[in-house]
PDB file of C-alpha atoms in Angstrom:
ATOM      1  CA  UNK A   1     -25.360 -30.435 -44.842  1.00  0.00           C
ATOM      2  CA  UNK A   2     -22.239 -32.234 -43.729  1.00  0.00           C
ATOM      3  CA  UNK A   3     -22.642 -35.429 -42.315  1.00  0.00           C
ATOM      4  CA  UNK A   4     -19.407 -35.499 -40.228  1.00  0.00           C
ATOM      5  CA  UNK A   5     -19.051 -34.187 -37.095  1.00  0.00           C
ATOM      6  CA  UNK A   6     -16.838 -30.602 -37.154  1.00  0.00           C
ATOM      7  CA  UNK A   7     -15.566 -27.965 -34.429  1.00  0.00           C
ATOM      8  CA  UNK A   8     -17.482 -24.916 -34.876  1.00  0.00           C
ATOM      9  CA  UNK A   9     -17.149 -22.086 -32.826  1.00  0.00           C
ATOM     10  CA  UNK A  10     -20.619 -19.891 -31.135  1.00  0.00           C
ATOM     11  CA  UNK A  11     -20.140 -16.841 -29.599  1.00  0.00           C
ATOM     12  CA  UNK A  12     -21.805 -16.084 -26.215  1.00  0.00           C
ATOM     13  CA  UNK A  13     -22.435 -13.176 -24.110  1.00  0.00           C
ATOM     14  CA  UNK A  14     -19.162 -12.593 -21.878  1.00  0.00           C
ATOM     15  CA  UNK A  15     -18.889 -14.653 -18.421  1.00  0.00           C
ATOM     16  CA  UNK A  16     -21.942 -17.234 -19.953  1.00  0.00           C
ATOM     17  CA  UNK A  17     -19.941 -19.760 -21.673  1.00  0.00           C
ATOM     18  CA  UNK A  18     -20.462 -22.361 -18.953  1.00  0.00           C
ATOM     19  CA  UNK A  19     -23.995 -21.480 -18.549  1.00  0.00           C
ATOM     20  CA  UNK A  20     -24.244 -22.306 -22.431  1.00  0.00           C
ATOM     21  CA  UNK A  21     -22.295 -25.209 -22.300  1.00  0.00           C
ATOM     22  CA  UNK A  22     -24.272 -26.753 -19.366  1.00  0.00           C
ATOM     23  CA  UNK A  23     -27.490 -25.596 -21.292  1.00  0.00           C
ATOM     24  CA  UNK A  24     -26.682 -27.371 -24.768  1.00  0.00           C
ATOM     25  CA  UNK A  25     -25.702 -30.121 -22.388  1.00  0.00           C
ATOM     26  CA  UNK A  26     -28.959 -30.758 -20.840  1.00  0.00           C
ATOM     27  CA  UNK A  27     -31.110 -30.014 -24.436  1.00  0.00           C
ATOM     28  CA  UNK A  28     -28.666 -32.995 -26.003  1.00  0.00           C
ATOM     29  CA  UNK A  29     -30.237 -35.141 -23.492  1.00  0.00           C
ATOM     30  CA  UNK A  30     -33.382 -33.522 -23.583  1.00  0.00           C
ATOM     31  CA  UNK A  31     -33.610 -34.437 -27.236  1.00  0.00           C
ATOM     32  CA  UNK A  32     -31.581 -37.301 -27.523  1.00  0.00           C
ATOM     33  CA  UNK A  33     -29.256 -35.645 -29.400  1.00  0.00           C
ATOM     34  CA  UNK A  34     -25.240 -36.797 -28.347  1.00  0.00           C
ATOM     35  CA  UNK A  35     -24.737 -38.694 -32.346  1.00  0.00           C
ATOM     36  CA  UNK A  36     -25.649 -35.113 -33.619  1.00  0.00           C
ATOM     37  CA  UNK A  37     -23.555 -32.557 -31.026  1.00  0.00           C
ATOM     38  CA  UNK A  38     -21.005 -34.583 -29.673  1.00  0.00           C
ATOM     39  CA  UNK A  39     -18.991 -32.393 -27.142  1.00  0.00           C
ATOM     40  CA  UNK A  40     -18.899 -28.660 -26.054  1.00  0.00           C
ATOM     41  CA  UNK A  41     -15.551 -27.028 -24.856  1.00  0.00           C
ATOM     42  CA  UNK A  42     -15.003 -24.486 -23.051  1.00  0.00           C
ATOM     43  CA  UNK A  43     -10.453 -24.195 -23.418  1.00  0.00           C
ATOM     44  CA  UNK A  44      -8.854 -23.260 -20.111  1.00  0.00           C
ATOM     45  CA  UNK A  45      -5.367 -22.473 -18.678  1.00  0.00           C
ATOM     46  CA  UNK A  46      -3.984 -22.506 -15.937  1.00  0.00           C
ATOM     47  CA  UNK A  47      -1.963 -18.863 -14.786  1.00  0.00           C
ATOM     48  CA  UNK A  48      -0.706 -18.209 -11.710  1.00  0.00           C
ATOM     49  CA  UNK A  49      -1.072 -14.051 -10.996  1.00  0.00           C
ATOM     50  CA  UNK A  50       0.731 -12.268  -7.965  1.00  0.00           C
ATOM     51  CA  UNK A  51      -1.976 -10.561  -6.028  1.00  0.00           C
ATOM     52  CA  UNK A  52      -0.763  -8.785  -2.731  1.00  0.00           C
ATOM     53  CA  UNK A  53       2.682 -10.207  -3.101  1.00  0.00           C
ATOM     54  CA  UNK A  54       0.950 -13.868  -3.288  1.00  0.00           C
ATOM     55  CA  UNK A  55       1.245 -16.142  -5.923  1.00  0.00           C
ATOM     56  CA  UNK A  56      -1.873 -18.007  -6.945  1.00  0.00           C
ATOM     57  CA  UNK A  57      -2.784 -20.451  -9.279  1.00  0.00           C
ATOM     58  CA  UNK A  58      -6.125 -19.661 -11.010  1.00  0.00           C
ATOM     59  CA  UNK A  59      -8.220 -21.255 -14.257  1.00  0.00           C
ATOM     60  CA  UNK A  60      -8.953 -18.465 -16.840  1.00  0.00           C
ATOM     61  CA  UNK A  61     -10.830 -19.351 -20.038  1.00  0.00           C
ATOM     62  CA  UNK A  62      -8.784 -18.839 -23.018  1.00  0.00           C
ATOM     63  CA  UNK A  63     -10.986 -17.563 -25.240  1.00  0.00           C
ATOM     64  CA  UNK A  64     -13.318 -15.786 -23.556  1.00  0.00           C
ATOM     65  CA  UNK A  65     -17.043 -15.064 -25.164  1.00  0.00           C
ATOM     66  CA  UNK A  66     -16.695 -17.922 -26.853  1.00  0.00           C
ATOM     67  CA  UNK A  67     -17.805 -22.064 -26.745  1.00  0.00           C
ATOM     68  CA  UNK A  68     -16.133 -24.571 -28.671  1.00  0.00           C
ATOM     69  CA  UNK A  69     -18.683 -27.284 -30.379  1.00  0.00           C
ATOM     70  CA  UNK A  70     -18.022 -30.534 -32.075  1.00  0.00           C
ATOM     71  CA  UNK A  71     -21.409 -31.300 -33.895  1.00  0.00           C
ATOM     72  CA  UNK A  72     -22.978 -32.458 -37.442  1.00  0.00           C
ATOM     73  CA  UNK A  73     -24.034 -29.336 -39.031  1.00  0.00           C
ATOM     74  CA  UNK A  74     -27.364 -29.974 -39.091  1.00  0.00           C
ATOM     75  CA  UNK A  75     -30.456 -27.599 -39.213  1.00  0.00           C
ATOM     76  CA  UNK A  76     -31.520 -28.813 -35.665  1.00  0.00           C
ATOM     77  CA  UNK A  77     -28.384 -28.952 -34.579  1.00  0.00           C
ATOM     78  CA  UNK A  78     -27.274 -25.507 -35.734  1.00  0.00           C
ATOM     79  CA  UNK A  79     -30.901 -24.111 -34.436  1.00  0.00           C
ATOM     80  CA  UNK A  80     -30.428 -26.316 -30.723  1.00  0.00           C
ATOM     81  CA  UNK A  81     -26.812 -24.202 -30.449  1.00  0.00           C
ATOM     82  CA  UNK A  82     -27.900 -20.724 -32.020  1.00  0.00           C
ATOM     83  CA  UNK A  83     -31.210 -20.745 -30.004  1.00  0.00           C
ATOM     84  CA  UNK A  84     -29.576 -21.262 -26.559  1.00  0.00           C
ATOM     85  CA  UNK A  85     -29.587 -18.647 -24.163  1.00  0.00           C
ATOM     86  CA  UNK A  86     -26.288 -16.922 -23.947  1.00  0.00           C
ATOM     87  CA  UNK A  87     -25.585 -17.343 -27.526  1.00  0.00           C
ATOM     88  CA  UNK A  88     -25.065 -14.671 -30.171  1.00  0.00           C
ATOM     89  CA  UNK A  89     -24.303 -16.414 -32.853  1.00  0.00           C
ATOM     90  CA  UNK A  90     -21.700 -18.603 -34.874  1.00  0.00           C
ATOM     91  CA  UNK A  91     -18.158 -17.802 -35.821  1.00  0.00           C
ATOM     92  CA  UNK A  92     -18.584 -17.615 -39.951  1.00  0.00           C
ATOM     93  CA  UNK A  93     -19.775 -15.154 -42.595  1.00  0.00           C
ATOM     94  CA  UNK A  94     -23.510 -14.143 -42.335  1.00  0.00           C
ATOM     95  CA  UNK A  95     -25.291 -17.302 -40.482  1.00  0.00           C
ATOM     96  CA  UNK A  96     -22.838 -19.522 -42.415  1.00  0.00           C
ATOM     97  CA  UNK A  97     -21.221 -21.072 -39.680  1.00  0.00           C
ATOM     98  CA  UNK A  98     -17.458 -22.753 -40.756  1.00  0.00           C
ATOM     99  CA  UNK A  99     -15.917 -25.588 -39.173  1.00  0.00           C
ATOM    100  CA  UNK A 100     -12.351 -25.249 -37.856  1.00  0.00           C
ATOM    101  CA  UNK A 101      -9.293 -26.469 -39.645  1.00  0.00           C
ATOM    102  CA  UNK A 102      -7.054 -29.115 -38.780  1.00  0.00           C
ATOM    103  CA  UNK A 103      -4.651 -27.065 -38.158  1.00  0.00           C
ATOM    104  CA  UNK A 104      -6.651 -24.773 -35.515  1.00  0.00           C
ATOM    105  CA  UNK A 105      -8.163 -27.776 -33.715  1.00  0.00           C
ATOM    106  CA  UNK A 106      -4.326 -28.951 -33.461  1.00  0.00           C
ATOM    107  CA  UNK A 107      -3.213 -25.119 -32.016  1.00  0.00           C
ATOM    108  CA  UNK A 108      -6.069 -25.074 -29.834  1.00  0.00           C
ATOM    109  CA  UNK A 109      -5.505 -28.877 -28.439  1.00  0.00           C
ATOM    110  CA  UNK A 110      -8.793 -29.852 -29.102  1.00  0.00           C
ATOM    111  CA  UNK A 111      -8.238 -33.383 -30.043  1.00  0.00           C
ATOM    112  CA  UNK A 112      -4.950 -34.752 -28.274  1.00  0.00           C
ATOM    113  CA  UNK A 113      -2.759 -36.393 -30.321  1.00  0.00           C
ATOM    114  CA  UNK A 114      -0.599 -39.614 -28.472  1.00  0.00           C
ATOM    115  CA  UNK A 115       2.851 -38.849 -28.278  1.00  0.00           C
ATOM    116  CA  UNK A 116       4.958 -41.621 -27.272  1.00  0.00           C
ATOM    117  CA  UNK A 117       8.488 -40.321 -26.163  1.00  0.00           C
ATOM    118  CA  UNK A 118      11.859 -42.336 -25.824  1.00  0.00           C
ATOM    119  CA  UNK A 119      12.557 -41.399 -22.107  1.00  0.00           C
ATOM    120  CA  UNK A 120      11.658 -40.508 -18.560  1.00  0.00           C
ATOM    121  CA  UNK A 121      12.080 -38.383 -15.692  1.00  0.00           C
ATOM    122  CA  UNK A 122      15.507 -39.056 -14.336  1.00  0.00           C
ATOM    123  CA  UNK A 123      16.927 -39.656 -17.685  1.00  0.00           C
ATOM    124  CA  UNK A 124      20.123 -38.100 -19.151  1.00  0.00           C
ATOM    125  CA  UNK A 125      19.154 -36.287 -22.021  1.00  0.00           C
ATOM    126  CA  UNK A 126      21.412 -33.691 -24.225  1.00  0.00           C
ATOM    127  CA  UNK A 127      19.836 -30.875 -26.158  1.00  0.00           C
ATOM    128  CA  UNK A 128      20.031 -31.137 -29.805  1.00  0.00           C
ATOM    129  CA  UNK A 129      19.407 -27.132 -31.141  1.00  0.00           C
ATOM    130  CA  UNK A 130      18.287 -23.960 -29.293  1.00  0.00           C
ATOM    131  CA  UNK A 131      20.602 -21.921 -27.555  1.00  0.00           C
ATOM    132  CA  UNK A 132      21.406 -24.437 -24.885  1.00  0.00           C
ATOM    133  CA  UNK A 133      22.818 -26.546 -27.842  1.00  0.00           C
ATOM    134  CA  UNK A 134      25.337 -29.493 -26.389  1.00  0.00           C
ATOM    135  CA  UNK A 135      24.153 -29.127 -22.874  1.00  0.00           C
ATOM    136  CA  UNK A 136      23.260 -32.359 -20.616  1.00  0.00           C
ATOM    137  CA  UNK A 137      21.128 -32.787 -18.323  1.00  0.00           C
ATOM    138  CA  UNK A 138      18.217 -34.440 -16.086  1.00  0.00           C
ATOM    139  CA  UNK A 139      14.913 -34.524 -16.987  1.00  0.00           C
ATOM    140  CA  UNK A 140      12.747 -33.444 -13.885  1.00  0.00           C
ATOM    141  CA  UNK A 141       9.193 -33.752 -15.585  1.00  0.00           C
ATOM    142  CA  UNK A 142       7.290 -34.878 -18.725  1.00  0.00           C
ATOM    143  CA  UNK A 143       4.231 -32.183 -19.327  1.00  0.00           C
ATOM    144  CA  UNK A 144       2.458 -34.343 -22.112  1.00  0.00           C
ATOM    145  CA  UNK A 145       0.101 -31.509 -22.993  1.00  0.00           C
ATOM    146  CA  UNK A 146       2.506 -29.377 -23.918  1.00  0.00           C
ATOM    147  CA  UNK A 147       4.926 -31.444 -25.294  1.00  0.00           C
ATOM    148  CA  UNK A 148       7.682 -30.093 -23.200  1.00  0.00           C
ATOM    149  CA  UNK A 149      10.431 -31.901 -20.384  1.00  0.00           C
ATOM    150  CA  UNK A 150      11.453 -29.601 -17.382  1.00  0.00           C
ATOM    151  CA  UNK A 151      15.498 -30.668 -16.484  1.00  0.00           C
ATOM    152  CA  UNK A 152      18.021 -29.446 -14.858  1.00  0.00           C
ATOM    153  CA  UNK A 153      20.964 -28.372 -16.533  1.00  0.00           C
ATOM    154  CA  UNK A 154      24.306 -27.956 -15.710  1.00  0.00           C
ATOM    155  CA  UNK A 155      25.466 -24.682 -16.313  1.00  0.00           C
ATOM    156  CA  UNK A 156      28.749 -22.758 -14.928  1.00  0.00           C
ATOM    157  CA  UNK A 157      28.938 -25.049 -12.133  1.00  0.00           C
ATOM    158  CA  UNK A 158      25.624 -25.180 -11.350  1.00  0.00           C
ATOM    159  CA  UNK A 159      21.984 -26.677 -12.247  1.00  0.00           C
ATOM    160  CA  UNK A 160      19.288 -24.662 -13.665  1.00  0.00           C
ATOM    161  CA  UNK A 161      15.675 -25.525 -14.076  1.00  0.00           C
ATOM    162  CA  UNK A 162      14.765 -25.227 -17.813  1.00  0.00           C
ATOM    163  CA  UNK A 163      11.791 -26.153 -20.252  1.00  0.00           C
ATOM    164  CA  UNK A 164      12.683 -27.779 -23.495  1.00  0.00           C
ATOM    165  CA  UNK A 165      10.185 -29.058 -26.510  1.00  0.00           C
ATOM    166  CA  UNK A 166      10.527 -32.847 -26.660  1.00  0.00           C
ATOM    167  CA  UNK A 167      12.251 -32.600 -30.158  1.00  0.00           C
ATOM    168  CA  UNK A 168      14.868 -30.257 -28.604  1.00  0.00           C
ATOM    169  CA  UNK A 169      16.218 -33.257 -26.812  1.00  0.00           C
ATOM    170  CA  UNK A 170      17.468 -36.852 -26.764  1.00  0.00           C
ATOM    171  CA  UNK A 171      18.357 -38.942 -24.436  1.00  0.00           C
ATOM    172  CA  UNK A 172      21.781 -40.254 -23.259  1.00  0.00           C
ATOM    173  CA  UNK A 173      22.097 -43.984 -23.374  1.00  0.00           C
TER     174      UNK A 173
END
């Protein structure tokens, strides 16, 4: 078995991820366990829906029926997750389970990788490709986890709000 720890992914009934994640919590500490199964996700985003004509800003798991676990594969550790209440099983062939790639953990924004960018909000910046190629603007926001600025633009005579990935743009000196 792998001595590193790995994402894996269980699959849980529908509507008990946080029950499982709070239960795999406790038998961790239970059994002294946190160098072995190091942290349990459950991914959420935030949506905003229009109910009765009012908008409202709500979490909603993003992959729901599933729990997200960083853990040495292990046969206690793979017996602690598969044995909890709520879960079905592993995401793999048979009872194989299979770690995620880098490339999922990066899509999924598991582990954060520090950006460091070359401006701020208030900054000039001009955008480099896209279809608002050659515009200028001010940036408004910096949203870190998605790696996008929200300026203001200046279009036929007047601003407009967009959202630009931070390679789309550089700033004005």
């Amino acid at each position: 078995m792998s001595k590193e720890a790995k994402w894996y992914v269980a699959h849980t009934y529908s509507g008990y991820e946080n029950k499982v994640k709070a239960d795999i919590e406790k038998t961790i500490e239970n059994r002294n366990m946190q160098d072995v199964i190091q942290e349990i996700s459950v991914p959420m985003e935030e949506v905003v829906e229009i109910k009765d004509g009012q908008k409202k800003s709500v979490m909603r798991k993003v992959f729901p029926g599933y729990v997200i676990v960083k853990m040495v594969m292990t046969d206690e550790s793979w017996y602690v997750v598969r044995n909890c209440r709520g879960v079905t099983g592993f995401v793999g062939p048979g009872s194989k389970p299979v770690p995620l790639t880098e490339k999922e953990i990066a899509a999924i924004g598991l582990e954060k990788q520090t950006v460091t960018v070359g401006f701020d909000v208030g900054d000039n910046i001009r955008v480099k490709y896209g279809p608002l190629e050659g515009f200028v603007g001010v940036i408004d926001a910096i949203v870190m986890d998605k790696q996008k600025i929200k300026a203001k633009i200046s279009m036929f005579g007047r601003d407009t709000d967009v959202e630009l990935e931070f390679n789309q743009v550089e700033a004005l000196s």
